[in-house]
Short mmCIF file of C-alpha atoms in Angstrom, two decimals:
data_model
loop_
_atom_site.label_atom_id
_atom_site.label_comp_id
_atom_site.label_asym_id
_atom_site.label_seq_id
_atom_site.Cartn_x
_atom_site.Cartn_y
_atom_site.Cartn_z
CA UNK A 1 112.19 121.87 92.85
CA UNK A 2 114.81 121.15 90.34
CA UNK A 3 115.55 123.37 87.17
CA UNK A 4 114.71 122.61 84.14
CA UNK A 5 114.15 123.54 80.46
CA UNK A 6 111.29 125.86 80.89
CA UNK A 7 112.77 127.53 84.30
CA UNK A 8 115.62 128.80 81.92
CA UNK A 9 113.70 129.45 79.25
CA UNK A 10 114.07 126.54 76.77
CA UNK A 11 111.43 124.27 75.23
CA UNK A 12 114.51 121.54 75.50
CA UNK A 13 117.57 122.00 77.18
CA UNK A 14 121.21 120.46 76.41
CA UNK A 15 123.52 122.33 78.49
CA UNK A 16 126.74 121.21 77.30
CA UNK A 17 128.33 122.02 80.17
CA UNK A 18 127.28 125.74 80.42
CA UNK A 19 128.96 126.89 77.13
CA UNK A 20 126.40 129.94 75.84
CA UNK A 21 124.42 128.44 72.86
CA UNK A 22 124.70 130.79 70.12
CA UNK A 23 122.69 130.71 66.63
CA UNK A 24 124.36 129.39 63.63
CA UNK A 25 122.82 128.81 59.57
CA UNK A 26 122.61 125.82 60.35
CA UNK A 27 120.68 125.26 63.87
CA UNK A 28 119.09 127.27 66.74
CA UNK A 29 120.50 128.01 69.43
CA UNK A 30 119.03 125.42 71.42
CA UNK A 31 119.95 122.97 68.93
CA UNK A 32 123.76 124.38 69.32
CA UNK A 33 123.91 122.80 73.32
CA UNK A 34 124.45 125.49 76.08
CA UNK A 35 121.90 127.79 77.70
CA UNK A 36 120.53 130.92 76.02
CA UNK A 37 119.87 133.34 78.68
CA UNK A 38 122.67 134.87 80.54
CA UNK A 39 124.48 132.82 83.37
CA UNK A 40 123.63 135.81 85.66
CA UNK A 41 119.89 134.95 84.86
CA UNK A 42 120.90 130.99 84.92
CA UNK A 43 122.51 130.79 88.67
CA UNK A 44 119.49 133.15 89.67
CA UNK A 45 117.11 130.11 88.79
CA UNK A 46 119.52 127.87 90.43
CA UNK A 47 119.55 129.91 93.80
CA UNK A 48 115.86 130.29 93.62
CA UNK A 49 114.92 127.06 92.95
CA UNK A 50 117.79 125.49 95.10
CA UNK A 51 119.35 127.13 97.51
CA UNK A 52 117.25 124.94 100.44
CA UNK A 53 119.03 121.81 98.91
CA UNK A 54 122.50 121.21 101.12
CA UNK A 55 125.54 122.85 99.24
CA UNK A 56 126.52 121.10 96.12
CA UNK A 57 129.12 117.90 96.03
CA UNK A 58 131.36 119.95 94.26
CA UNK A 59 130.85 123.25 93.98
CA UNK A 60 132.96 124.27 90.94
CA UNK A 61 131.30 126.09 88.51
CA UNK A 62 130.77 124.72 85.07
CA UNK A 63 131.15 127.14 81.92
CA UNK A 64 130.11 130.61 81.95
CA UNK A 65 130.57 130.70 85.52
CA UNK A 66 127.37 128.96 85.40
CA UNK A 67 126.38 127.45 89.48
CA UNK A 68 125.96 123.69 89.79
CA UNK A 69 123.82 122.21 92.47
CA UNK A 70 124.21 118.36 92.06
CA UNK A 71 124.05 117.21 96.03
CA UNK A 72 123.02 114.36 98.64
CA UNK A 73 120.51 114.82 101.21
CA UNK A 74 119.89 112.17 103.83
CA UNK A 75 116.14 112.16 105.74
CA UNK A 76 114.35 109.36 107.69
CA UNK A 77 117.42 107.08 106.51
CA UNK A 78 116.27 107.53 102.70
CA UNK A 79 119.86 109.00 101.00
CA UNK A 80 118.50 110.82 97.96
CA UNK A 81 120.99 112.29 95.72
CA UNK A 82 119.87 115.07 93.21
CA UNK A 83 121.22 114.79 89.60
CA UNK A 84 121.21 117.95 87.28
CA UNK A 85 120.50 115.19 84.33
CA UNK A 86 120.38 118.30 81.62
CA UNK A 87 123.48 120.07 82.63
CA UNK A 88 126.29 118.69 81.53
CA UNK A 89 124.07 116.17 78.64
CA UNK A 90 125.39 116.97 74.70
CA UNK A 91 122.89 118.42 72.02
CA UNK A 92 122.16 115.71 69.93
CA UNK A 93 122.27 118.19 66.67
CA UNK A 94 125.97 118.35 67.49
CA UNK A 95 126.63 115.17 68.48
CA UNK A 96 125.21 112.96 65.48
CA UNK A 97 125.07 115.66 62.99
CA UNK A 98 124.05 112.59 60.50
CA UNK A 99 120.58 111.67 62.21
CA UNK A 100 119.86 115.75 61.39
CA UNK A 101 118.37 116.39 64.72
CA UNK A 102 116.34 119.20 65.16
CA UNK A 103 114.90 119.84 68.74
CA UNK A 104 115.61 116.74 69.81
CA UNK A 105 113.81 114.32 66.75
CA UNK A 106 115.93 112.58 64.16
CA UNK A 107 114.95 114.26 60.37
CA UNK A 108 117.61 112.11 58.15
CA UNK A 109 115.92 110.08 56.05
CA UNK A 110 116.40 105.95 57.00
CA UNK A 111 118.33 106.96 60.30
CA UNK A 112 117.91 104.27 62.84
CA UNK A 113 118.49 106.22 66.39
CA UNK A 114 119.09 102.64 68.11
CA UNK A 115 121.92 101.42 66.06
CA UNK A 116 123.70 105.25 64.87
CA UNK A 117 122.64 107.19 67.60
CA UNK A 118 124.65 105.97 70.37
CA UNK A 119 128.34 107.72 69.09
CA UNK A 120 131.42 108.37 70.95
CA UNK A 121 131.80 111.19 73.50
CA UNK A 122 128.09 112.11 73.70
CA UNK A 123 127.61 113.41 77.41
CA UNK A 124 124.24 112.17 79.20
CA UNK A 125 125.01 113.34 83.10
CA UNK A 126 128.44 114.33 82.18
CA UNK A 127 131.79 112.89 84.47
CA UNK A 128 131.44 115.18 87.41
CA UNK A 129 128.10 113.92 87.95
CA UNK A 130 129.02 110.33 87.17
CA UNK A 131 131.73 109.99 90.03
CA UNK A 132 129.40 111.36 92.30
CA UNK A 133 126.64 109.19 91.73
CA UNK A 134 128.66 105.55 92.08
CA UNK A 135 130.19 107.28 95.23
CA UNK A 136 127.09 108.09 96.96
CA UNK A 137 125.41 104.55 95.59
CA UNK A 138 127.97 102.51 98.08
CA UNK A 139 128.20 105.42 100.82
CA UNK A 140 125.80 104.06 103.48
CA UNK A 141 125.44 105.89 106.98
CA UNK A 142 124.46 103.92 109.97
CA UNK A 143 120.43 105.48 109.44
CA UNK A 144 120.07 104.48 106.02
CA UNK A 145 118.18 101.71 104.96
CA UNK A 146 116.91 102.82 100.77
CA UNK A 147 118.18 105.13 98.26
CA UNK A 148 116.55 107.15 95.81
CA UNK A 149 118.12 109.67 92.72
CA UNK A 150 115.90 112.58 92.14
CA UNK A 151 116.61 114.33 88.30
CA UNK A 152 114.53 115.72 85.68
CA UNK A 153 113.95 113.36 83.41
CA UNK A 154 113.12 109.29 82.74
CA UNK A 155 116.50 107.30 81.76
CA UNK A 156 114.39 106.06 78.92
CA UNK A 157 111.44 107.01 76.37
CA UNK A 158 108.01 106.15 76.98
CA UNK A 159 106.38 107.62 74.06
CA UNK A 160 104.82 106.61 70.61
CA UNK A 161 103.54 108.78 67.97
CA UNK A 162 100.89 108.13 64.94
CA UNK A 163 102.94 106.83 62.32
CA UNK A 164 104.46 108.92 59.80
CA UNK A 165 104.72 111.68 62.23
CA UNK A 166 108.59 112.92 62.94
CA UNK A 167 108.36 114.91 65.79
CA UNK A 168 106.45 115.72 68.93
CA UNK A 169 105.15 118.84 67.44
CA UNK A 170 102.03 117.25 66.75
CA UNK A 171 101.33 116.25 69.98
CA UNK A 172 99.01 119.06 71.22
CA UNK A 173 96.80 118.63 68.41
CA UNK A 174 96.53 114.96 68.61
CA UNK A 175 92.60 113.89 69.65
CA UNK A 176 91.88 112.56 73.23
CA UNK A 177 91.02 109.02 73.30
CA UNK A 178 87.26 108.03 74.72
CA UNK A 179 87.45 105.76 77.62
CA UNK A 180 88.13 102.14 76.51
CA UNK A 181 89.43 103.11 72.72
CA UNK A 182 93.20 102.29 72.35
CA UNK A 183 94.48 104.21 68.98
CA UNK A 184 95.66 102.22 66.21
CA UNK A 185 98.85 102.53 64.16
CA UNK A 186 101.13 104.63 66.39
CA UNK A 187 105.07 104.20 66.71
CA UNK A 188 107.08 103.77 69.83
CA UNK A 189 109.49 106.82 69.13
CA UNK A 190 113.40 108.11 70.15
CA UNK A 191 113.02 111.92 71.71
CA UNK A 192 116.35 113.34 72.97
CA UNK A 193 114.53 115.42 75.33
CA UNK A 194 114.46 112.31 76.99
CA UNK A 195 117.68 110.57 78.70
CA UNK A 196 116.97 107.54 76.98
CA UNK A 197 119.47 109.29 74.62
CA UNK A 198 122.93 108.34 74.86
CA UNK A 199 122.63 105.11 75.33
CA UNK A 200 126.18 104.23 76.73
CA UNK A 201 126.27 106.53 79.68
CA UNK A 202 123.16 106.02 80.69
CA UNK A 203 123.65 102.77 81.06
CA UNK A 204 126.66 103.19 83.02
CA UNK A 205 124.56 105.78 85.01
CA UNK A 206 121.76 102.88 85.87
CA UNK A 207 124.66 100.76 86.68
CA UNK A 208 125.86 102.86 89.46
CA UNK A 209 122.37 103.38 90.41
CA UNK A 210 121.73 99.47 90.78
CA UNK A 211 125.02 99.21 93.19
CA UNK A 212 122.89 100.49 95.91
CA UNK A 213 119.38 99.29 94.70
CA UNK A 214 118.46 103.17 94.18
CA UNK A 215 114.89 103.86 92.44
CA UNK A 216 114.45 107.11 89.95
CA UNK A 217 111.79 109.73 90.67
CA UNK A 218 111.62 112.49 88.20
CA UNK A 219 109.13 114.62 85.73
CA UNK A 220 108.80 117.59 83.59
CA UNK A 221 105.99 117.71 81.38
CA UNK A 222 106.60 113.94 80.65
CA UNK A 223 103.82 111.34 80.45
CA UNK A 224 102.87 109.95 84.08
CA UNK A 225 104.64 106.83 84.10
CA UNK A 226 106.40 103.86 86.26
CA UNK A 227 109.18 101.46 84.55
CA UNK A 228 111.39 98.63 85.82
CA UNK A 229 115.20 99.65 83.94
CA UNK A 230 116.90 97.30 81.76
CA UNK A 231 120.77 97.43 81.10
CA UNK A 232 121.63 94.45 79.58
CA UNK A 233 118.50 92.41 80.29
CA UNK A 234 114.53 93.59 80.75
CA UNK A 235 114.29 93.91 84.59
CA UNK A 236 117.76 94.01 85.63
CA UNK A 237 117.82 97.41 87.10
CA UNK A 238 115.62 99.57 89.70
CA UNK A 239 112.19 101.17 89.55
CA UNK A 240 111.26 104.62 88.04
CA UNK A 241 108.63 106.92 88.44
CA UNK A 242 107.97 109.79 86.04
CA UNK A 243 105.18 111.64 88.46
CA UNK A 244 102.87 113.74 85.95
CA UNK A 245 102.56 117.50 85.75
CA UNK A 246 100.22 119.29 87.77
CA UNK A 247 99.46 121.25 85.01
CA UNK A 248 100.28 119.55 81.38
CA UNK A 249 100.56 121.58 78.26
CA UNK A 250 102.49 118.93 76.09
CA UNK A 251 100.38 115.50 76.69
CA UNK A 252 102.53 112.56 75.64
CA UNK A 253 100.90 109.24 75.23
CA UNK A 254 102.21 105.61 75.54
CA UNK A 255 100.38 103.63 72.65
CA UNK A 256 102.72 100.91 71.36
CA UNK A 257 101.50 99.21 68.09
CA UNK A 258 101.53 95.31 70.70
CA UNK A 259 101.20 94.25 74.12
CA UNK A 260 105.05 93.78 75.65
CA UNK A 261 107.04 91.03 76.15
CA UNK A 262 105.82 88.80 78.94
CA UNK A 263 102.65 91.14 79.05
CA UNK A 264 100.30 90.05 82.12
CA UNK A 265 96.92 89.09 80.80
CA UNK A 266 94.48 91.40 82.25
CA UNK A 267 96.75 94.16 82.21
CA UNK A 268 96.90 96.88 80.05
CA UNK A 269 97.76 96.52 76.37
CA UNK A 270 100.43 99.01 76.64
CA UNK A 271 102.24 97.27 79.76
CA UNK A 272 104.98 94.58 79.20
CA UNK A 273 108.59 94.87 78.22
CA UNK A 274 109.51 97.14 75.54
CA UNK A 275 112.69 98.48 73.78
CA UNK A 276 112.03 102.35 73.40
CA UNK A 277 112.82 104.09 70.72
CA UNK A 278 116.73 104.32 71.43
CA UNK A 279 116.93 100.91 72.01
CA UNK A 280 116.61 100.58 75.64
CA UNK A 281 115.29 97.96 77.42
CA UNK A 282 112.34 99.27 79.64
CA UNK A 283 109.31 97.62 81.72
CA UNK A 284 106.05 99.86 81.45
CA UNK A 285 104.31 98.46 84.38
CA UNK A 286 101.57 101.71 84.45
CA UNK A 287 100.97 104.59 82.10
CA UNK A 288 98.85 107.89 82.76
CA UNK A 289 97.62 108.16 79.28
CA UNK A 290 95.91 110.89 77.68
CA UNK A 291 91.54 110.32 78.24
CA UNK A 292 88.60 111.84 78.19
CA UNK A 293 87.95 112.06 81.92
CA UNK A 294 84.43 113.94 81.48
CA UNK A 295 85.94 116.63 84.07
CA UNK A 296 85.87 120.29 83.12
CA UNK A 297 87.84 122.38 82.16
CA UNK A 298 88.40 119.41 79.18
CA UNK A 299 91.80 121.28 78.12
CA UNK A 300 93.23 120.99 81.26
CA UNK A 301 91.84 117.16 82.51
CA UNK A 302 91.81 115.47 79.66
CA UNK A 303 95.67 115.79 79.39
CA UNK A 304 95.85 114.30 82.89
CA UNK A 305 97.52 116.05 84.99
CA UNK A 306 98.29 115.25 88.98
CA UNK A 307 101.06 114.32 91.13
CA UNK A 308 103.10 111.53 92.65
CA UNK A 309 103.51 109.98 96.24
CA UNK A 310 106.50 107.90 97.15
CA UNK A 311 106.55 105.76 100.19
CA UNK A 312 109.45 104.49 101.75
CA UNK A 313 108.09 101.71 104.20
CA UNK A 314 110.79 100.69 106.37
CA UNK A 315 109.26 97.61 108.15
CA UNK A 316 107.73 95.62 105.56
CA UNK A 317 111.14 96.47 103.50
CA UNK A 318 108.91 98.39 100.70
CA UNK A 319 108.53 100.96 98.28
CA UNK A 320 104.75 102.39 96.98
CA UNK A 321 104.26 104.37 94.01
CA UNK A 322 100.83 106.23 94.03
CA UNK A 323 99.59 108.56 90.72
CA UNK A 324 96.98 110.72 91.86
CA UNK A 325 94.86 112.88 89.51
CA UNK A 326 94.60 116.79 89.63
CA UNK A 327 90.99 116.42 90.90
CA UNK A 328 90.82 113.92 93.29
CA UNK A 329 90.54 114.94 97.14
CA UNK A 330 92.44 114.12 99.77
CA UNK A 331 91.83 110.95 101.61
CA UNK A 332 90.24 109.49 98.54
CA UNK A 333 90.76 105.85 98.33
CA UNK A 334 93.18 103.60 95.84
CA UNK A 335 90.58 103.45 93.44
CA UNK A 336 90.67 106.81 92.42
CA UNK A 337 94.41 106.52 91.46
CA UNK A 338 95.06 106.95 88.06
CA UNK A 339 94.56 103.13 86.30
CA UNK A 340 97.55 100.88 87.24
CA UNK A 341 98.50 102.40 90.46
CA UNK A 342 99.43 101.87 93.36
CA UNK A 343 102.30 100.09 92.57
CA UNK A 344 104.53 98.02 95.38
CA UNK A 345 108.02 96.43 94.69
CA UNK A 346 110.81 95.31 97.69
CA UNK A 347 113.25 97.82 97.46
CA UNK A 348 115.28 94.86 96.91
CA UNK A 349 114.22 94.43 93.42
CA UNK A 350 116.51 97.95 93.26
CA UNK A 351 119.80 95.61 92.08
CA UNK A 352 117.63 93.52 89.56
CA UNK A 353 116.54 90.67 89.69
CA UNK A 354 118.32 87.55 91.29
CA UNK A 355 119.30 84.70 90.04
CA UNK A 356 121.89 83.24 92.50
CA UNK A 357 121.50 82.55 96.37
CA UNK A 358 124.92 83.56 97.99
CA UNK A 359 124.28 83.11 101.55
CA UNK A 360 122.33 83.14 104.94
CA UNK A 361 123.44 86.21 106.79
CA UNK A 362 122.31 85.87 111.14
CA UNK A 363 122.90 88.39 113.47
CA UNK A 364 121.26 89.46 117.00
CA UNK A 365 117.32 90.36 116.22
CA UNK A 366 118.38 93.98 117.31
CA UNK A 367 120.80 94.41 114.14
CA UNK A 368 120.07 95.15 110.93
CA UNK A 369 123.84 95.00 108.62
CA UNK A 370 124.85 96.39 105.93
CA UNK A 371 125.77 94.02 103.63
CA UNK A 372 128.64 94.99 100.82
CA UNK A 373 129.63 92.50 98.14
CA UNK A 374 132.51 92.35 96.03
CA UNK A 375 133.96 90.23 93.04
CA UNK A 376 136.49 88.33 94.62
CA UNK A 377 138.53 88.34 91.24
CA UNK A 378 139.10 92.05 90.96
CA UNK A 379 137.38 93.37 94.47
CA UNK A 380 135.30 96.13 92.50
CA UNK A 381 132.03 96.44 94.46
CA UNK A 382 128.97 94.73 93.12
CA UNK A 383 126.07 96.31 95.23
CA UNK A 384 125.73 97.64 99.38
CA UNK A 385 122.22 96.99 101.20
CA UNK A 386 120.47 97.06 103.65
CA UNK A 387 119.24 93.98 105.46
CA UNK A 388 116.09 93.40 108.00
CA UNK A 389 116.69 92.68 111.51
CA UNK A 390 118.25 89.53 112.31
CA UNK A 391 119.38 89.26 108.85
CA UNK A 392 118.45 87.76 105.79
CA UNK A 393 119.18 86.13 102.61
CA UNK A 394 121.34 87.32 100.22
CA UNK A 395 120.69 87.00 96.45
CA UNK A 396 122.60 88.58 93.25
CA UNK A 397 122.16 88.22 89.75
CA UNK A 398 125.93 86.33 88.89
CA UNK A 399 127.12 83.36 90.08
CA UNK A 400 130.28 85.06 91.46
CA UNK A 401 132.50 84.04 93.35
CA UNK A 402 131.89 86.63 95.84
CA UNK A 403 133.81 88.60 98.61
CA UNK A 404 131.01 89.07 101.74
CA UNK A 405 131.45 91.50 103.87
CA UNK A 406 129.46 93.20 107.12
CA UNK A 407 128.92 96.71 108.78
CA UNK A 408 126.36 98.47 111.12
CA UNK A 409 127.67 101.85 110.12
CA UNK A 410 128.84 101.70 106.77
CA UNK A 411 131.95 102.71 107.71
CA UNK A 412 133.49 99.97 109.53
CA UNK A 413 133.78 96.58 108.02
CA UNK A 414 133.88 92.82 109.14
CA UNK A 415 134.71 90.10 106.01
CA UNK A 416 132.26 87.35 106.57
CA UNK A 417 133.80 85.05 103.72
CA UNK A 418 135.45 85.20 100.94
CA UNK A 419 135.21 83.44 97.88
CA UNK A 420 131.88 82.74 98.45
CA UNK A 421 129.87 81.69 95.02
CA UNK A 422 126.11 81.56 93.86
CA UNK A 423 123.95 78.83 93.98
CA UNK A 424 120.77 78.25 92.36
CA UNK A 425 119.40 75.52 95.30
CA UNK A 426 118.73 77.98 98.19
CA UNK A 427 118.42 75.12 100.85
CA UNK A 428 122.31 74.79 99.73
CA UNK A 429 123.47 78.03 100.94
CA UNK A 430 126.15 78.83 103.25
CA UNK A 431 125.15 80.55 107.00
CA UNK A 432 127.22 83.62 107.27
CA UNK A 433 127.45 84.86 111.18
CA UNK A 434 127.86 88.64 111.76
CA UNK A 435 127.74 89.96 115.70
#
């Protein structure tokens, strides 16, 4: 159960790195970055909410003596690592005091969010955080075999508003859609509440993520939602999954104006690939939109709420997203998932997707290796995984050249070859032996 806004009493929350957020003429307080309530009142959330989570990576406190909680936790050989995504992340109001932000929504006139927005020293997880996250991506134990980030919030925006509209303070008194109506002449839109927003460290964030083929599972009162990342190209980065609230007051909606990019036929008219509002490159593979589900109470169903399930299936080498609604009981079958899900992806596809066969790794059927590649011209580490027993082929998205190298406990490591560089004909690929 990880803080956020509304646990410390914020519609929004930029926390600036703990600094108190104090009132000026010209914004709120929340607008100002930093947390409103005292940081006695702050670290008792924290302790409430997370003192069952192992103690913190490092446990310095930020501003204001303000606890932080960012951590690892290993179980069933899944290393999850827990991001505070809203603690250290800059108020936009401060940051681009140009676009005129005000909770979060752009209000200068002709401001384009995905070309100004994106300024120098804006803070998205902040550098603390940042460290920690590409070390634990390539810090494999001898158990694990996937990795998953936990945080608050989607590393892009999956929302649209009617047109003409400038903020999400409409969106309670939008209408419901009937089943089968799709509304017309809405706007895919930039919301800083989102961490779509800045747009250079969080790509550097999904970078580090993608080293160790990590999905994203996070939520708030966002729309119900599950995305393939793009960094520099659509589909180059891991899965998310926004699960949706169990109880939604605020019920964003996903109605882009055209079907995306290389948008399966049958699929939904919203799915496809998409830039959002800031600019980033996003996949919508399922959305939980906003319907008249003809289940009572209206004001509580018709906003769909519900809940994710994530499951990490070792032997087949898979990951399933499932999107349940609020009402459905359990043991009820796929069908009554919300539309779109259950969604199933390698968690291979978690480093993008290949282009480049580098080699044919063989080992004893009782071994299953780590695998950690590097550049061979300046040795920084491209991506660790884990392989299936016996081995396995190994694929990246560059043509290299590539340093190869083995381990069975992620601590001790064998160099297979060196030098080693992609190919696009598979049959022509080098057999790598590791015993």
């Amino acid at each position: 159960a990880i803080p956020d806004d509304h646990d410390v009493y914020h519609g929004n929350i930029w926390g600036a790195g703990g600094k108190k957020a104090v009132k000026t003429d010209s914004m709120s307080a929340q607008d100002s970055g930093g947390y409103r309530m005292p940081a006695r009142f702050v670290n008792a959330v924290h302790r409430t909410q997370t003192s069952n989570l192992p103690d913190p990576h490092d446990p310095t406190p930020i501003e204001q003596d303000i606890s932080v909680y960012y951590t690892d936790l290993d179980w069933g050989g899944v290393s999850f690592a827990v991001l505070a995504d809203r603690m250290f992340k800059s108020s936009p109001t401060v940051a681009v005091p140009e676009g005129k932000f005000r909770n979060g929504w752009p209000q200068a006139e002709g401001f384009d969010p995905a070309v100004s927005a994106d300024v120098e020293g804006a803070v998205l997880l902040g550098e603390r955080q940042e460290e920690f996250l590409e070390d634990w991506a390539v810090d494999w134990d001898e158990d694990d075999w996937a990795k998953a980030v936990l945080s608050q919030t989607l590393f892009c925006n999956v929302a649209t508003l009617p047109e003409g509209a400038t903020s999400g303070g409409v969106i309670p008194g939008l209408p419901v859609p009937k089943p089968g109506d799709y509304p017309e002449n809405y706007w895919i839109v930039p919301d800083a509440d989102s961490n779509g927003w800045p747009q250079t460290p969080r790509d550097r964030a999904l970078g580090f993520m993608r080293k160790g083929g990590a999905i994203h599972v996070c939520g708030d009162q966002h729309l119900g939602s599950t995305i393939r990342y793009g960094i520099d190209q659509h589909d180059d980065a891991g899965w998310a999954f926004c699960v949706p609230a169990v109880s939604n007051t605020w019920p964003r909606r996903w109605f882009p104006p055209q079907p995306g990019e290389n948008h399966r036929e049958g699929d939904p008219p919203y799915t496809g690939q998409y830039l959002d509002g800031w600019g980033n490159r996003m996949t919508v593979a399922a959305a939980a939109n906003p319907v008249q589900t003809g289940q009572a109470p209206t004001n509580l169903y018709d906003r769909m709420p519900g809940y994710g399930i994530i499951r990490f299936r070792k032997a087949p080498g898979e990951i399933v997203f499932e999107c349940w609604p609020r009402w459905t009981s359990p043991g009820a079958g796929d069908e009554e998932q919300y539309p779109g899900w259950p969604i199933r992806f390698p968690i291979s596809s978690g480093y993008g997707e290949p282009e480049y066969g580098v080699a044919r790794i063989e080992c004893d059927q009782d071994l299953s290796p780590l695998i950690r590649v590097r550049s061979s011209s300046d040795s920084t580490i491209d991506s660790i995984r884990r392989l299936g027993s016996g081995g396995g082929v190994l694929e990246l998205s560059g043509p290299g050249p590539w340093d190869i190298e083995a381990s069975s406990d992620g601590r001790n490591w064998s160099i297979l070859k060196q030098g080693v560089p992609g190919l696009l004909e598979l049959d022509d690929l080098p057999v790598l032996r590791y015993r």
